[in-house]
mmCIF file of C-alpha atoms in Angstrom:
data_model
loop_
_atom_site.group_PDB
_atom_site.id
_atom_site.type_symbol
_atom_site.label_atom_id
_atom_site.label_comp_id
_atom_site.label_asym_id
_atom_site.label_seq_id
_atom_site.Cartn_x
_atom_site.Cartn_y
_atom_site.Cartn_z
ATOM 1 C CA MET A 19 0.314 0.210 -0.204
ATOM 2 C CA LYS A 20 1.076 3.445 -0.660
ATOM 3 C CA HIS A 21 1.599 6.494 1.663
ATOM 4 C CA GLU A 22 -0.131 9.689 -0.115
ATOM 5 C CA GLU A 23 1.335 12.617 1.464
ATOM 6 C CA VAL A 24 0.141 15.244 -0.811
ATOM 7 C CA LEU A 25 -3.796 15.582 0.265
ATOM 8 C CA VAL A 26 -5.445 16.519 -3.208
ATOM 9 C CA LYS A 27 -8.196 14.515 -3.436
ATOM 10 C CA PRO A 28 -9.253 15.335 0.296
ATOM 11 C CA TRP A 29 -9.501 19.017 -0.681
ATOM 12 C CA SER A 30 -10.968 18.715 -3.624
ATOM 13 C CA CYS A 31 -13.950 16.789 -2.434
ATOM 14 C CA ILE A 32 -14.892 19.618 0.099
ATOM 15 C CA LEU A 33 -14.053 22.788 -2.170
ATOM 16 C CA LYS A 34 -15.780 24.129 -5.548
ATOM 17 C CA ASN A 35 -12.030 24.932 -7.099
ATOM 18 C CA LEU A 36 -8.653 24.348 -5.368
ATOM 19 C CA LYS A 37 -8.143 27.827 -6.612
ATOM 20 C CA GLU A 38 -9.378 28.361 -3.174
ATOM 21 C CA LEU A 39 -6.811 26.880 -0.935
ATOM 22 C CA PRO A 40 -4.282 29.588 -0.835
ATOM 23 C CA ALA A 41 -7.390 32.177 0.577
ATOM 24 C CA VAL A 42 -8.544 29.415 2.461
ATOM 25 C CA MET A 43 -5.284 29.075 4.424
ATOM 26 C CA ALA A 44 -5.254 32.863 4.577
ATOM 27 C CA VAL A 45 -8.682 32.963 6.827
ATOM 28 C CA VAL A 46 -7.028 30.297 9.359
ATOM 29 C CA VAL A 47 -3.961 32.306 9.960
ATOM 30 C CA ASN A 48 -5.497 35.240 10.559
ATOM 31 C CA GLU A 49 -9.226 33.966 12.233
ATOM 32 C CA GLY A 50 -8.372 30.679 13.370
ATOM 33 C CA GLY A 51 -8.509 29.218 16.831
ATOM 34 C CA THR A 52 -5.874 27.094 18.709
ATOM 35 C CA ARG A 53 -5.933 25.299 21.845
ATOM 36 C CA PRO A 54 -3.290 24.488 24.394
ATOM 37 C CA ALA A 55 -3.489 21.123 23.594
ATOM 38 C CA TRP A 56 -2.583 21.605 19.851
ATOM 39 C CA GLN A 57 0.721 23.527 20.639
ATOM 40 C CA VAL A 58 4.547 21.695 21.148
ATOM 41 C CA LYS A 59 7.278 23.698 21.929
ATOM 42 C CA ASP A 60 11.042 22.519 22.997
ATOM 43 C CA GLU A 61 14.172 24.611 23.752
ATOM 44 C CA HIS A 62 14.452 25.796 20.133
ATOM 45 C CA ASN A 63 10.997 25.359 17.760
ATOM 46 C CA GLU A 64 7.450 25.612 18.262
ATOM 47 C CA ASN A 65 4.746 24.550 16.435
ATOM 48 C CA ILE A 66 0.815 25.063 16.302
ATOM 49 C CA PHE A 67 -1.897 23.977 15.320
ATOM 50 C CA MET A 68 -5.092 26.547 14.131
ATOM 51 C CA ALA A 69 -8.556 25.597 12.845
ATOM 52 C CA TRP A 70 -11.412 27.418 11.230
ATOM 53 C CA PRO A 71 -14.450 28.091 11.477
ATOM 54 C CA LYS A 72 -14.217 27.765 15.549
ATOM 55 C CA ASP A 73 -17.281 26.309 15.840
ATOM 56 C CA THR A 74 -18.050 23.395 13.311
ATOM 57 C CA LEU A 75 -16.759 19.769 13.367
ATOM 58 C CA LEU A 76 -15.368 20.275 10.562
ATOM 59 C CA ARG A 77 -12.922 22.823 9.521
ATOM 60 C CA ALA A 78 -9.518 23.967 7.652
ATOM 61 C CA GLY A 79 -6.257 23.415 9.425
ATOM 62 C CA ILE A 80 -2.830 24.586 9.563
ATOM 63 C CA ILE A 81 0.358 24.013 11.404
ATOM 64 C CA ILE A 82 2.611 26.805 11.937
ATOM 65 C CA GLY A 83 5.806 27.079 12.867
ATOM 66 C CA GLY A 84 9.840 28.080 13.450
ATOM 67 C CA GLU A 85 12.424 29.020 16.105
ATOM 68 C CA ILE A 86 11.110 30.130 19.533
ATOM 69 C CA GLU A 87 10.146 34.052 19.379
ATOM 70 C CA GLY A 88 11.161 34.276 15.306
ATOM 71 C CA LYS A 89 8.315 34.355 12.736
ATOM 72 C CA LEU A 90 6.063 31.691 12.369
ATOM 73 C CA GLU A 91 5.458 30.038 8.697
ATOM 74 C CA PRO A 92 2.613 27.822 8.033
ATOM 75 C CA LYS A 93 3.538 24.108 7.223
ATOM 76 C CA ALA A 94 1.234 22.359 6.141
ATOM 77 C CA ILE A 95 -2.431 22.965 5.812
ATOM 78 C CA PHE A 96 -5.578 20.117 5.570
ATOM 79 C CA PRO A 97 -9.072 19.450 6.013
ATOM 80 C CA PHE A 98 -9.567 18.986 9.979
ATOM 81 C CA MET A 99 -12.768 17.341 11.644
ATOM 82 C CA GLU A 100 -13.682 16.199 14.812
ATOM 83 C CA GLY A 101 -14.462 12.555 15.857
ATOM 84 C CA PHE A 102 -15.929 9.396 17.414
ATOM 85 C CA PRO A 103 -13.770 8.098 20.277
ATOM 86 C CA ASN A 104 -11.772 4.925 19.829
ATOM 87 C CA THR A 105 -9.847 2.923 22.255
ATOM 88 C CA MET A 106 -7.222 1.011 19.800
ATOM 89 C CA ARG A 107 -3.755 -0.559 19.853
ATOM 90 C CA VAL A 108 -0.990 0.904 18.326
ATOM 91 C CA GLU A 109 0.461 -1.006 15.716
ATOM 92 C CA GLY A 110 3.051 1.231 14.072
ATOM 93 C CA SER A 111 3.540 4.901 12.808
ATOM 94 C CA TYR A 112 4.973 6.801 9.494
ATOM 95 C CA ALA A 113 5.861 10.304 9.487
ATOM 96 C CA TYR A 114 5.361 12.792 5.890
ATOM 97 C CA GLU A 115 8.140 14.047 5.206
ATOM 98 C CA ASN A 116 7.559 17.667 6.937
ATOM 99 C CA GLY A 117 7.810 15.927 10.130
ATOM 100 C CA LEU A 118 4.610 16.966 11.606
ATOM 101 C CA GLU A 119 1.791 15.280 9.747
ATOM 102 C CA GLY A 120 2.039 11.097 9.456
ATOM 103 C CA GLU A 121 0.051 8.349 9.853
ATOM 104 C CA VAL A 122 -1.061 5.886 12.299
ATOM 105 C CA ALA A 123 -1.429 1.962 12.729
ATOM 106 C CA CYS A 124 -3.694 0.640 14.973
ATOM 107 C CA PHE A 125 -5.620 -2.772 16.043
ATOM 108 C CA ALA A 126 -9.342 -1.726 16.483
ATOM 109 C CA GLY A 127 -11.438 -4.730 17.991
ATOM 110 C CA ASN A 128 -10.783 -8.336 16.988
ATOM 111 C CA ALA A 129 -9.692 -6.961 13.677
ATOM 112 C CA LYS A 130 -6.653 -9.234 12.432
ATOM 113 C CA GLU A 131 -5.103 -6.417 10.117
ATOM 114 C CA PRO A 132 -4.365 -2.681 11.690
ATOM 115 C CA LEU A 133 -6.116 0.524 10.592
ATOM 116 C CA TRP A 134 -4.070 3.069 8.866
ATOM 117 C CA PHE A 135 -5.141 6.839 9.588
ATOM 118 C CA TYR A 136 -4.086 10.166 8.691
ATOM 119 C CA ASP A 137 -2.834 11.974 11.838
ATOM 120 C CA PRO A 138 -2.938 16.209 11.365
ATOM 121 C CA LEU A 139 -1.693 15.949 15.070
ATOM 122 C CA PHE A 140 1.402 13.602 14.621
ATOM 123 C CA PHE A 141 4.307 16.290 15.859
ATOM 124 C CA ARG A 142 2.035 16.217 19.227
ATOM 125 C CA ASP A 143 0.937 12.574 19.331
ATOM 126 C CA LYS A 144 4.418 11.048 18.813
ATOM 127 C CA LYS A 145 5.045 12.820 21.978
ATOM 128 C CA VAL A 146 2.029 11.784 23.875
ATOM 129 C CA ASP A 147 2.747 8.141 23.072
ATOM 130 C CA LEU A 148 2.607 6.248 19.682
ATOM 131 C CA THR A 149 4.439 3.303 20.946
ATOM 132 C CA GLU A 150 3.848 0.054 19.446
ATOM 133 C CA GLY A 151 1.651 -1.966 21.802
ATOM 134 C CA VAL A 152 0.281 1.371 23.724
ATOM 135 C CA GLU A 153 -3.733 2.126 23.507
ATOM 136 C CA GLN A 154 -4.766 4.724 23.218
ATOM 137 C CA THR A 155 -8.160 6.637 22.251
ATOM 138 C CA PHE A 156 -8.134 8.386 18.988
ATOM 139 C CA TYR A 157 -10.658 10.363 17.602
ATOM 140 C CA LEU A 158 -11.779 8.913 14.092
ATOM 141 C CA SER A 159 -13.448 10.693 11.258
ATOM 142 C CA GLY A 160 -13.477 10.284 7.759
ATOM 143 C CA LEU A 161 -13.983 12.305 4.450
ATOM 144 C CA CYS A 162 -16.356 10.356 1.869
ATOM 145 C CA MET A 163 -14.972 10.828 -1.501
ATOM 146 C CA GLY A 164 -17.600 8.583 -3.022
ATOM 147 C CA MET A 165 -20.866 6.911 -1.811
ATOM 148 C CA ARG A 166 -24.445 5.308 -3.595
ATOM 149 C CA ARG A 167 -27.041 3.725 -2.360
ATOM 150 C CA ALA A 168 -26.223 -0.263 -1.694
ATOM 151 C CA LEU A 169 -27.019 -1.802 -5.113
ATOM 152 C CA LEU A 170 -26.641 -5.974 -3.706
ATOM 153 C CA ASP A 171 -27.300 -7.793 -1.010
ATOM 154 C CA GLU A 172 -25.401 -10.694 -1.716
ATOM 155 C CA ILE A 173 -21.774 -11.173 -3.504
ATOM 156 C CA THR A 174 -20.177 -14.139 -5.298
ATOM 157 C CA ILE A 175 -16.647 -15.125 -3.990
ATOM 158 C CA THR A 176 -13.794 -16.993 -6.082
ATOM 159 C CA SER A 177 -10.556 -16.533 -5.007
ATOM 160 C CA GLY A 178 -9.134 -15.797 -1.628
ATOM 161 C CA PRO A 179 -8.763 -16.756 1.841
ATOM 162 C CA HIS A 180 -12.570 -16.890 2.474
ATOM 163 C CA TYR A 181 -13.021 -18.779 -1.011
ATOM 164 C CA GLU A 182 -10.364 -21.545 -0.182
ATOM 165 C CA ALA A 183 -12.004 -21.827 3.644
ATOM 166 C CA HIS A 184 -15.192 -22.570 1.623
ATOM 167 C CA ALA A 185 -13.482 -25.396 -1.153
ATOM 168 C CA LYS A 186 -11.717 -26.821 1.643
ATOM 169 C CA LYS A 187 -15.166 -27.539 3.621
ATOM 170 C CA TRP A 188 -17.043 -28.482 0.627
ATOM 171 C CA LEU A 189 -14.449 -30.674 -0.763
ATOM 172 C CA ALA A 190 -14.569 -32.509 2.431
ATOM 173 C CA GLU A 191 -18.410 -32.764 2.581
ATOM 174 C CA ASN A 192 -18.097 -34.089 -1.323
ATOM 175 C CA PRO A 193 -15.651 -36.773 -1.369
ATOM 176 C CA GLY A 194 -15.264 -37.642 -5.066
ATOM 177 C CA LYS A 195 -15.262 -34.413 -6.278
ATOM 178 C CA THR A 196 -12.726 -32.111 -7.416
ATOM 179 C CA ARG A 197 -11.549 -28.396 -7.153
ATOM 180 C CA LEU A 198 -13.152 -27.855 -10.520
ATOM 181 C CA ASP A 199 -16.564 -29.281 -9.043
ATOM 182 C CA VAL A 200 -16.807 -26.419 -6.385
ATOM 183 C CA PRO A 201 -19.584 -23.780 -6.504
ATOM 184 C CA ALA A 202 -18.713 -20.009 -5.969
ATOM 185 C CA LEU A 203 -18.983 -18.551 -2.193
ATOM 186 C CA LYS A 204 -21.911 -16.720 -2.193
ATOM 187 C CA VAL A 205 -22.086 -14.108 0.943
ATOM 188 C CA ASP A 206 -25.338 -12.765 2.355
ATOM 189 C CA ILE A 207 -23.934 -8.557 2.784
ATOM 190 C CA HIS A 208 -27.680 -7.623 3.645
ATOM 191 C CA GLY A 209 -26.769 -5.232 6.806
ATOM 192 C CA LYS A 210 -23.358 -6.191 7.348
ATOM 193 C CA ARG A 211 -20.905 -3.868 8.019
ATOM 194 C CA LEU A 212 -17.730 -4.245 5.340
ATOM 195 C CA LEU A 213 -14.291 -2.462 5.748
ATOM 196 C CA ALA A 214 -11.315 -3.136 3.327
ATOM 197 C CA PRO A 215 -8.193 -0.983 2.758
ATOM 198 C CA THR A 216 -7.405 0.367 -0.802
ATOM 199 C CA ASN A 217 -4.015 0.850 -2.282
ATOM 200 C CA ILE A 218 -3.386 4.136 -0.287
ATOM 201 C CA THR A 219 -3.063 3.353 3.500
ATOM 202 C CA THR A 220 -5.389 5.748 4.680
ATOM 203 C CA GLU A 221 -8.561 5.036 2.358
ATOM 204 C CA TYR A 222 -11.224 2.706 2.628
ATOM 205 C CA GLN A 223 -14.184 0.909 0.608
ATOM 206 C CA ALA A 224 -16.806 0.250 2.940
ATOM 207 C CA ARG A 225 -20.651 -0.637 3.582
ATOM 208 C CA VAL A 226 -22.375 0.754 6.255
ATOM 209 C CA VAL A 227 -25.965 1.430 7.547
ATOM 210 C CA VAL A 228 -26.615 5.254 7.942
ATOM 211 C CA GLU A 229 -27.403 6.339 11.410
ATOM 212 C CA GLU A 230 -28.816 9.862 11.909
ATOM 213 C CA VAL A 231 -28.304 12.496 9.031
ATOM 214 C CA GLU A 232 -27.561 16.115 9.576
ATOM 215 C CA GLU A 233 -26.086 18.692 7.129
ATOM 216 C CA PHE A 234 -24.252 21.934 6.990
ATOM 217 C CA MET A 235 -22.419 24.049 4.727
ATOM 218 C CA PHE A 236 -19.006 24.383 4.760
ATOM 219 C CA GLY A 237 -16.240 26.649 2.313
ATOM 220 C CA PRO A 238 -15.860 30.121 1.466
ATOM 221 C CA ASP A 239 -19.091 32.465 1.216
ATOM 222 C CA THR A 240 -18.008 32.678 -2.715
ATOM 223 C CA GLY A 241 -19.290 28.707 -2.866
ATOM 224 C CA PRO A 242 -19.717 27.121 -0.044
ATOM 225 C CA GLU A 243 -20.513 23.279 -0.342
ATOM 226 C CA LYS A 244 -23.272 21.003 1.222
ATOM 227 C CA ILE A 245 -21.975 18.423 3.663
ATOM 228 C CA TYR A 246 -23.927 15.612 5.233
ATOM 229 C CA ARG A 247 -22.387 14.479 8.363
ATOM 230 C CA PHE A 248 -23.601 10.807 10.423
ATOM 231 C CA VAL A 249 -21.979 8.384 12.788
ATOM 232 C CA ALA A 250 -21.628 4.649 11.917
ATOM 233 C CA THR A 251 -20.124 1.784 12.942
ATOM 234 C CA PHE A 252 -17.565 -0.094 9.837
ATOM 235 C CA GLY A 253 -16.130 -3.269 10.004
ATOM 236 C CA ASP A 254 -18.196 -6.543 12.031
ATOM 237 C CA GLU A 255 -14.354 -7.248 13.403
ATOM 238 C CA GLU A 256 -13.166 -3.689 13.513
ATOM 239 C CA LYS A 257 -16.177 -2.451 15.105
ATOM 240 C CA VAL A 258 -14.909 0.992 15.122
ATOM 241 C CA ARG A 259 -17.222 4.499 15.592
ATOM 242 C CA ILE A 260 -16.454 6.898 12.761
ATOM 243 C CA LEU A 261 -17.574 10.211 12.224
ATOM 244 C CA LEU A 262 -18.634 10.745 8.574
ATOM 245 C CA PHE A 263 -18.927 13.936 6.307
ATOM 246 C CA VAL A 264 -19.930 13.172 2.638
ATOM 247 C CA PRO A 265 -19.796 16.288 0.358
ATOM 248 C CA GLU A 266 -23.152 16.378 -1.241
ATOM 249 C CA LYS A 267 -20.749 16.405 -4.971
ATOM 250 C CA VAL A 268 -19.683 12.803 -3.798
ATOM 251 C CA CYS A 269 -23.062 11.536 -3.730
ATOM 252 C CA PHE A 270 -23.615 9.406 -7.151
ATOM 253 C CA ASN A 271 -26.860 10.815 -9.182
ATOM 254 C CA GLY A 272 -27.344 13.280 -6.238
ATOM 255 C CA TYR A 273 -28.203 10.403 -3.812
ATOM 256 C CA VAL A 274 -29.476 11.852 -0.932
ATOM 257 C CA PRO A 275 -28.428 9.908 2.472
ATOM 258 C CA HIS A 276 -31.378 8.945 4.730
ATOM 259 C CA LYS A 277 -31.343 7.018 8.762
ATOM 260 C CA ASP A 278 -31.356 3.147 8.152
ATOM 261 C CA ASP A 279 -30.206 3.568 4.403
ATOM 262 C CA GLU A 280 -27.439 0.988 3.533
ATOM 263 C CA VAL A 281 -24.824 2.201 1.584
ATOM 264 C CA ASP A 282 -21.622 2.148 -0.337
ATOM 265 C CA LEU A 283 -18.754 4.456 -0.295
ATOM 266 C CA ILE A 284 -14.947 4.850 -0.023
ATOM 267 C CA PHE A 285 -13.440 7.409 1.903
ATOM 268 C CA TRP A 286 -10.420 8.918 3.939
ATOM 269 C CA LEU A 287 -9.760 8.052 7.790
ATOM 270 C CA GLN A 288 -8.810 10.818 9.746
ATOM 271 C CA GLY A 289 -7.766 10.293 13.802
ATOM 272 C CA ARG A 290 -5.689 11.690 16.443
ATOM 273 C CA VAL A 291 -5.476 11.210 19.670
ATOM 274 C CA VAL A 292 -8.022 12.603 22.678
ATOM 275 C CA ASP A 293 -7.240 15.802 22.978
ATOM 276 C CA ILE A 294 -6.459 16.902 27.314
ATOM 277 C CA ASN A 295 -9.126 19.339 27.541
ATOM 278 C CA PRO A 296 -11.257 19.631 24.343
ATOM 279 C CA GLU A 297 -13.266 22.125 25.410
ATOM 280 C CA ASP A 298 -10.929 24.555 26.129
ATOM 281 C CA VAL A 299 -11.337 26.377 22.656
ATOM 282 C CA VAL A 300 -9.451 29.973 22.387
ATOM 283 C CA LYS A 301 -10.006 32.050 20.149
ATOM 284 C CA GLU A 302 -6.597 33.993 19.064
ATOM 285 C CA THR A 303 -4.771 35.388 16.105
ATOM 286 C CA VAL A 304 -1.193 34.017 15.676
ATOM 287 C CA GLN A 305 1.409 36.847 14.323
#
């Protein structure tokens, strides 16, 4: 799988045009807010995370940093989402080239493979503790890059580990038959919570049942985008609860999600260690 450090796809989902990004960056720097738990300082340098707007669950986030008492410069910009808390066991991590952003891999529930997610506060969380084997509680959220009403209630599997287990059992029950006689494995997926990785570490395909849906507008005043928001449980083994943000423009053929709908989707997974004082929001302009 590939670590994708340039966040073009997430931004293209929530902005009408990527040319708006410099203007968004300027607004975050001038009007954004921060929290004490979003700032890291050592003997020589400091890095501060800021987000705008202050009172929404989906925001534009920026990291500014530099030498102590020196000028602070923008270092990274990304969509920033509040999430649903999940306690997981850390398996590993991957630092981006800028040393500030990164990705974290964790085992959730009874999963046999770890979940990778983008961590916008990696520079802070690695100081908190991302040691392999440590249990941490992370806020998990997802930005949807494509969604449609689920089309099938049954899938056919003809290869892979599930099919191999099916073939072994069928041949044992049918002596005298050969592997060429083994029928395809048909799996009922109605009501299932399926979660599968893609070739990008932080992107996933999934089928979930939609819970309560809310909607709001996000983006510059010149062209805000409608966003749907709902919580869903992902994966029969992982059983992670994720707060999902779905831009209207990524919904197939104008589909509008409703409570109890089954949907197929692809999304970008984001997480961060829970903040010590999440209610301690300070609005300030950083020069």
